[in-house]
Amino acid sequence: MTHITTDRSLPRYVLIPKIGTTSLIDFMNNCSTGKVNPNQAKTCTRIKYTYKCHVVHAHIGPSTPNEHIVVTLRDPVKRFSSFLNYRWQDWHRPRADWNKSGPFNQSLSAIIDNITDKEMLSFRPYRTMSYYVTNRTIFTCSVLETRDFFKERMGFSGCAELPHHNSREYVYGQPRPDQEARIRRAFAKDQALWDKHCASG
C-alpha cells in the first residue's frame, strides 16, 4: 500500500508531455513511502499516522513565474519524434490542433515534410518544454535521474522497478538529418534548455 505524505516545502514535479512522465507517475504511485508537494496529489485519506494518496497524472503548467518546480528535459528531436509517432500510432487521424489530412501509413519523415514550423509549436497539450519552466526550476535530464531525485530528495522508498512505456515509440521511423536541424531551429528555446542543462551529460 502506497503512503505518500504532503510537504509544502517540496517543489512540485511538473509533468511535461512525452518525457516519460507516465512511467514516473506509475513509479511514484507504486512506492511504499514518499513526500510530494500538496498540489501533486489527489485528496488523501488518513490511515493511522500517515496518508494514502495518489500522484496526479496531469500536465499542469506552473501557477506563477516563481513556483518552485522540478522538470525533466528531453532532447527536442527525440521528444518531437516520439510525439508524432504516438499521435500516428494511437489516433490514426489528425486531431483538432493539426488539421492536415492524408495517408496514415507514411513515414515520420514524410509527416514532418507536411508540417509547418508554426504547426510544430501549436500542438496541445504537448507545448514546448520552455513553457513549463519558472524562475525556480530544478532540472533533471532523464527518467532515471528523476527517479533518483524522487528517492534522494523526496524520500521515496520501497519502490518497484521503473516501468517502461511506449516501447514502440519509433514505429514510423525517425527524422532525416535535415529535419533534425529544422526541429532544433523550431524549438530553439527548448534546445537552449537542453544544451545548458543536459547536453554535456
mmCIF file of C-alpha atoms in Angstrom:
data_model
loop_
_atom_site.group_PDB
_atom_site.id
_atom_site.type_symbol
_atom_site.label_atom_id
_atom_site.label_comp_id
_atom_site.label_asym_id
_atom_site.label_seq_id
_atom_site.Cartn_x
_atom_site.Cartn_y
_atom_site.Cartn_z
ATOM 1 C CA MET A 1 0.000 0.000 0.000
ATOM 2 C CA THR A 2 1.400 3.383 -1.011
ATOM 3 C CA HIS A 3 1.677 6.014 1.714
ATOM 4 C CA ILE A 4 2.516 9.417 0.274
ATOM 5 C CA THR A 5 2.532 12.436 2.557
ATOM 6 C CA THR A 6 2.382 16.073 1.507
ATOM 7 C CA ASP A 7 5.033 18.676 2.275
ATOM 8 C CA ARG A 8 4.639 22.307 1.177
ATOM 9 C CA SER A 9 8.397 22.867 1.326
ATOM 10 C CA LEU A 10 8.969 20.459 -1.568
ATOM 11 C CA PRO A 11 8.931 21.572 -5.194
ATOM 12 C CA ARG A 12 6.111 20.310 -7.396
ATOM 13 C CA TYR A 13 7.067 17.884 -10.138
ATOM 14 C CA VAL A 14 5.649 19.319 -13.371
ATOM 15 C CA LEU A 15 4.780 16.632 -15.893
ATOM 16 C CA ILE A 16 5.914 17.675 -19.364
ATOM 17 C CA PRO A 17 4.303 15.527 -22.096
ATOM 18 C CA LYS A 18 6.495 12.979 -23.899
ATOM 19 C CA ILE A 19 9.259 12.979 -21.289
ATOM 20 C CA GLY A 20 8.466 9.600 -19.719
ATOM 21 C CA THR A 21 6.000 11.013 -17.212
ATOM 22 C CA THR A 22 3.658 8.010 -17.415
ATOM 23 C CA SER A 23 6.476 5.776 -16.192
ATOM 24 C CA LEU A 24 7.481 8.261 -13.487
ATOM 25 C CA ILE A 25 3.947 8.680 -12.125
ATOM 26 C CA ASP A 26 3.460 4.912 -12.069
ATOM 27 C CA PHE A 27 6.797 4.643 -10.271
ATOM 28 C CA MET A 28 5.806 7.127 -7.540
ATOM 29 C CA ASN A 29 2.387 5.573 -7.050
ATOM 30 C CA ASN A 30 3.964 2.138 -6.548
ATOM 31 C CA CYS A 31 6.468 3.141 -3.873
ATOM 32 C CA SER A 32 5.651 2.374 -0.250
ATOM 33 C CA THR A 33 6.539 5.865 1.042
ATOM 34 C CA GLY A 34 7.326 9.307 -0.285
ATOM 35 C CA LYS A 35 6.619 13.025 0.068
ATOM 36 C CA VAL A 36 5.175 15.383 -2.534
ATOM 37 C CA ASN A 37 4.008 18.962 -2.816
ATOM 38 C CA PRO A 38 0.291 19.150 -1.840
ATOM 39 C CA ASN A 39 -0.591 20.179 -5.406
ATOM 40 C CA GLN A 40 0.891 16.905 -6.661
ATOM 41 C CA ALA A 41 -1.568 14.508 -5.057
ATOM 42 C CA LYS A 42 -5.262 13.769 -5.134
ATOM 43 C CA THR A 43 -7.287 14.002 -1.934
ATOM 44 C CA CYS A 44 -5.505 11.963 0.696
ATOM 45 C CA THR A 45 -7.123 9.545 3.129
ATOM 46 C CA ARG A 46 -5.678 9.433 6.638
ATOM 47 C CA ILE A 47 -4.591 5.945 7.725
ATOM 48 C CA LYS A 48 -3.403 5.951 11.327
ATOM 49 C CA TYR A 49 -0.365 8.254 11.320
ATOM 50 C CA THR A 50 0.097 8.647 7.591
ATOM 51 C CA TYR A 51 -1.879 9.191 4.398
ATOM 52 C CA LYS A 52 -2.786 7.129 1.349
ATOM 53 C CA CYS A 53 -2.534 9.397 -1.685
ATOM 54 C CA HIS A 54 -2.020 9.093 -5.400
ATOM 55 C CA VAL A 55 0.091 11.404 -7.507
ATOM 56 C CA VAL A 56 -1.992 13.161 -10.139
ATOM 57 C CA HIS A 57 -1.120 12.442 -13.772
ATOM 58 C CA ALA A 58 -1.975 15.863 -15.195
ATOM 59 C CA HIS A 59 0.118 18.140 -17.407
ATOM 60 C CA ILE A 60 -0.464 21.292 -15.365
ATOM 61 C CA GLY A 61 1.887 24.180 -16.020
ATOM 62 C CA PRO A 62 3.346 26.471 -13.333
ATOM 63 C CA SER A 63 0.870 28.626 -11.421
ATOM 64 C CA THR A 64 3.288 31.556 -11.133
ATOM 65 C CA PRO A 65 6.656 32.514 -12.690
ATOM 66 C CA ASN A 66 8.254 31.839 -9.299
ATOM 67 C CA GLU A 67 6.662 28.493 -8.432
ATOM 68 C CA HIS A 68 9.268 26.030 -7.106
ATOM 69 C CA ILE A 69 9.141 23.086 -9.506
ATOM 70 C CA VAL A 70 11.090 20.121 -10.870
ATOM 71 C CA VAL A 71 11.007 19.275 -14.577
ATOM 72 C CA THR A 72 12.583 16.547 -16.680
ATOM 73 C CA LEU A 73 14.083 17.608 -20.007
ATOM 74 C CA ARG A 74 14.493 15.531 -23.159
ATOM 75 C CA ASP A 75 16.399 16.079 -26.369
ATOM 76 C CA PRO A 76 13.961 18.141 -28.520
ATOM 77 C CA VAL A 77 14.362 15.968 -31.616
ATOM 78 C CA LYS A 78 13.737 12.721 -29.720
ATOM 79 C CA ARG A 79 10.797 14.268 -27.893
ATOM 80 C CA PHE A 80 9.109 15.557 -31.058
ATOM 81 C CA SER A 81 9.754 12.316 -32.954
ATOM 82 C CA SER A 82 8.272 10.320 -30.090
ATOM 83 C CA PHE A 83 5.257 12.627 -30.000
ATOM 84 C CA LEU A 84 4.468 12.280 -33.702
ATOM 85 C CA ASN A 85 4.867 8.500 -33.539
ATOM 86 C CA TYR A 86 2.485 8.457 -30.571
ATOM 87 C CA ARG A 87 -0.088 10.577 -32.408
ATOM 88 C CA TRP A 88 0.043 8.421 -35.518
ATOM 89 C CA GLN A 89 0.065 5.168 -33.586
ATOM 90 C CA ASP A 90 -2.717 5.943 -31.115
ATOM 91 C CA TRP A 91 -5.017 8.276 -33.056
ATOM 92 C CA HIS A 92 -4.631 7.378 -36.758
ATOM 93 C CA ARG A 93 -6.214 10.690 -37.722
ATOM 94 C CA PRO A 94 -5.468 14.388 -37.213
ATOM 95 C CA ARG A 95 -6.703 15.958 -34.002
ATOM 96 C CA ALA A 96 -8.175 19.470 -33.836
ATOM 97 C CA ASP A 97 -4.767 21.072 -33.254
ATOM 98 C CA TRP A 98 -3.473 19.693 -36.568
ATOM 99 C CA ASN A 99 -5.916 19.550 -39.460
ATOM 100 C CA LYS A 100 -3.663 18.001 -42.077
ATOM 101 C CA SER A 101 -5.162 15.066 -43.918
ATOM 102 C CA GLY A 102 -3.503 12.307 -45.854
ATOM 103 C CA PRO A 103 -2.413 8.696 -45.710
ATOM 104 C CA PHE A 104 -1.660 7.453 -42.231
ATOM 105 C CA ASN A 105 0.904 4.821 -43.127
ATOM 106 C CA GLN A 106 3.587 7.220 -44.304
ATOM 107 C CA SER A 107 7.000 7.531 -42.697
ATOM 108 C CA LEU A 108 7.790 10.048 -39.979
ATOM 109 C CA SER A 109 9.999 11.993 -42.380
ATOM 110 C CA ALA A 110 7.055 12.340 -44.805
ATOM 111 C CA ILE A 111 4.852 13.545 -41.954
ATOM 112 C CA ILE A 112 7.412 16.176 -40.912
ATOM 113 C CA ASP A 113 7.657 17.408 -44.501
ATOM 114 C CA ASN A 114 3.903 18.062 -44.269
ATOM 115 C CA ILE A 115 4.096 20.138 -41.064
ATOM 116 C CA THR A 116 4.940 23.829 -40.874
ATOM 117 C CA ASP A 117 7.139 25.227 -38.105
ATOM 118 C CA LYS A 118 4.085 27.021 -36.721
ATOM 119 C CA GLU A 119 2.205 23.718 -36.511
ATOM 120 C CA MET A 120 5.138 22.110 -34.711
ATOM 121 C CA LEU A 121 4.762 24.720 -31.977
ATOM 122 C CA SER A 122 0.969 24.604 -31.699
ATOM 123 C CA PHE A 123 0.199 21.044 -30.563
ATOM 124 C CA ARG A 124 -1.835 20.743 -27.350
ATOM 125 C CA PRO A 125 -1.179 19.697 -24.644
ATOM 126 C CA TYR A 126 2.310 18.970 -25.999
ATOM 127 C CA ARG A 127 3.639 22.558 -25.873
ATOM 128 C CA THR A 128 7.306 23.439 -25.622
ATOM 129 C CA MET A 129 9.400 22.383 -22.644
ATOM 130 C CA SER A 130 10.256 26.047 -22.047
ATOM 131 C CA TYR A 131 6.527 26.733 -21.468
ATOM 132 C CA TYR A 132 6.748 24.761 -18.214
ATOM 133 C CA VAL A 133 9.879 26.441 -16.811
ATOM 134 C CA THR A 134 9.863 29.005 -13.986
ATOM 135 C CA ASN A 135 12.473 31.148 -12.263
ATOM 136 C CA ARG A 136 12.797 28.424 -9.608
ATOM 137 C CA THR A 137 13.126 25.262 -11.653
ATOM 138 C CA ILE A 138 15.219 22.222 -10.782
ATOM 139 C CA PHE A 139 16.175 20.361 -13.967
ATOM 140 C CA THR A 140 16.696 16.632 -14.433
ATOM 141 C CA CYS A 141 17.787 15.129 -17.736
ATOM 142 C CA SER A 142 16.322 11.617 -17.864
ATOM 143 C CA VAL A 143 13.673 9.469 -16.223
ATOM 144 C CA LEU A 144 16.418 7.647 -14.310
ATOM 145 C CA GLU A 145 17.850 10.894 -12.948
ATOM 146 C CA THR A 146 14.325 11.985 -11.992
ATOM 147 C CA ARG A 147 13.696 8.661 -10.265
ATOM 148 C CA ASP A 148 16.879 9.161 -8.246
ATOM 149 C CA PHE A 149 15.785 12.702 -7.370
ATOM 150 C CA PHE A 150 12.490 11.328 -6.021
ATOM 151 C CA LYS A 151 14.388 8.826 -3.900
ATOM 152 C CA GLU A 152 17.085 11.171 -2.610
ATOM 153 C CA ARG A 153 15.190 14.453 -2.228
ATOM 154 C CA MET A 154 11.573 13.361 -1.734
ATOM 155 C CA GLY A 155 12.046 10.232 0.368
ATOM 156 C CA PHE A 156 10.552 7.677 -1.997
ATOM 157 C CA SER A 157 11.378 4.155 -0.884
ATOM 158 C CA GLY A 158 10.108 0.609 -1.202
ATOM 159 C CA CYS A 159 9.725 1.189 -4.924
ATOM 160 C CA ALA A 160 9.299 -1.331 -7.701
ATOM 161 C CA GLU A 161 11.407 -1.168 -10.856
ATOM 162 C CA LEU A 162 10.789 1.857 -13.018
ATOM 163 C CA PRO A 163 8.130 0.715 -15.519
ATOM 164 C CA HIS A 164 8.721 1.196 -19.235
ATOM 165 C CA HIS A 165 6.130 2.535 -21.649
ATOM 166 C CA ASN A 166 5.986 3.379 -25.351
ATOM 167 C CA SER A 167 8.363 0.618 -26.416
ATOM 168 C CA ARG A 168 7.096 1.101 -29.986
ATOM 169 C CA GLU A 169 7.582 4.870 -29.952
ATOM 170 C CA TYR A 170 9.552 4.980 -33.216
ATOM 171 C CA VAL A 171 7.334 2.628 -35.213
ATOM 172 C CA TYR A 172 7.036 5.224 -38.017
ATOM 173 C CA GLY A 173 10.751 5.917 -38.159
ATOM 174 C CA GLN A 174 12.887 8.913 -37.289
ATOM 175 C CA PRO A 175 13.571 12.255 -38.986
ATOM 176 C CA ARG A 176 16.252 12.816 -41.606
ATOM 177 C CA PRO A 177 19.334 14.842 -40.584
ATOM 178 C CA ASP A 178 17.995 17.980 -42.318
ATOM 179 C CA GLN A 179 14.703 17.556 -40.451
ATOM 180 C CA GLU A 180 16.535 17.157 -37.155
ATOM 181 C CA ALA A 181 18.205 20.508 -37.784
ATOM 182 C CA ARG A 182 14.843 22.059 -38.600
ATOM 183 C CA ILE A 183 13.236 20.715 -35.411
ATOM 184 C CA ARG A 184 16.096 22.125 -33.333
ATOM 185 C CA ARG A 185 15.600 25.530 -35.000
ATOM 186 C CA ALA A 186 11.822 25.470 -34.478
ATOM 187 C CA PHE A 187 12.250 24.515 -30.819
ATOM 188 C CA ALA A 188 15.175 26.892 -30.259
ATOM 189 C CA LYS A 189 14.221 27.708 -26.643
ATOM 190 C CA ASP A 190 13.919 24.022 -25.790
ATOM 191 C CA GLN A 191 17.227 23.336 -27.495
ATOM 192 C CA ALA A 192 18.862 26.075 -25.417
ATOM 193 C CA LEU A 193 17.495 24.488 -22.224
ATOM 194 C CA TRP A 194 18.746 21.075 -23.274
ATOM 195 C CA ASP A 195 22.189 22.394 -24.227
ATOM 196 C CA LYS A 196 22.533 24.333 -20.978
ATOM 197 C CA HIS A 197 21.393 21.685 -18.524
ATOM 198 C CA CYS A 198 21.783 18.293 -20.188
ATOM 199 C CA ALA A 199 23.802 18.099 -23.400
ATOM 200 C CA SER A 200 27.135 17.900 -21.603
ATOM 201 C CA GLY A 201 25.996 14.773 -19.806
#
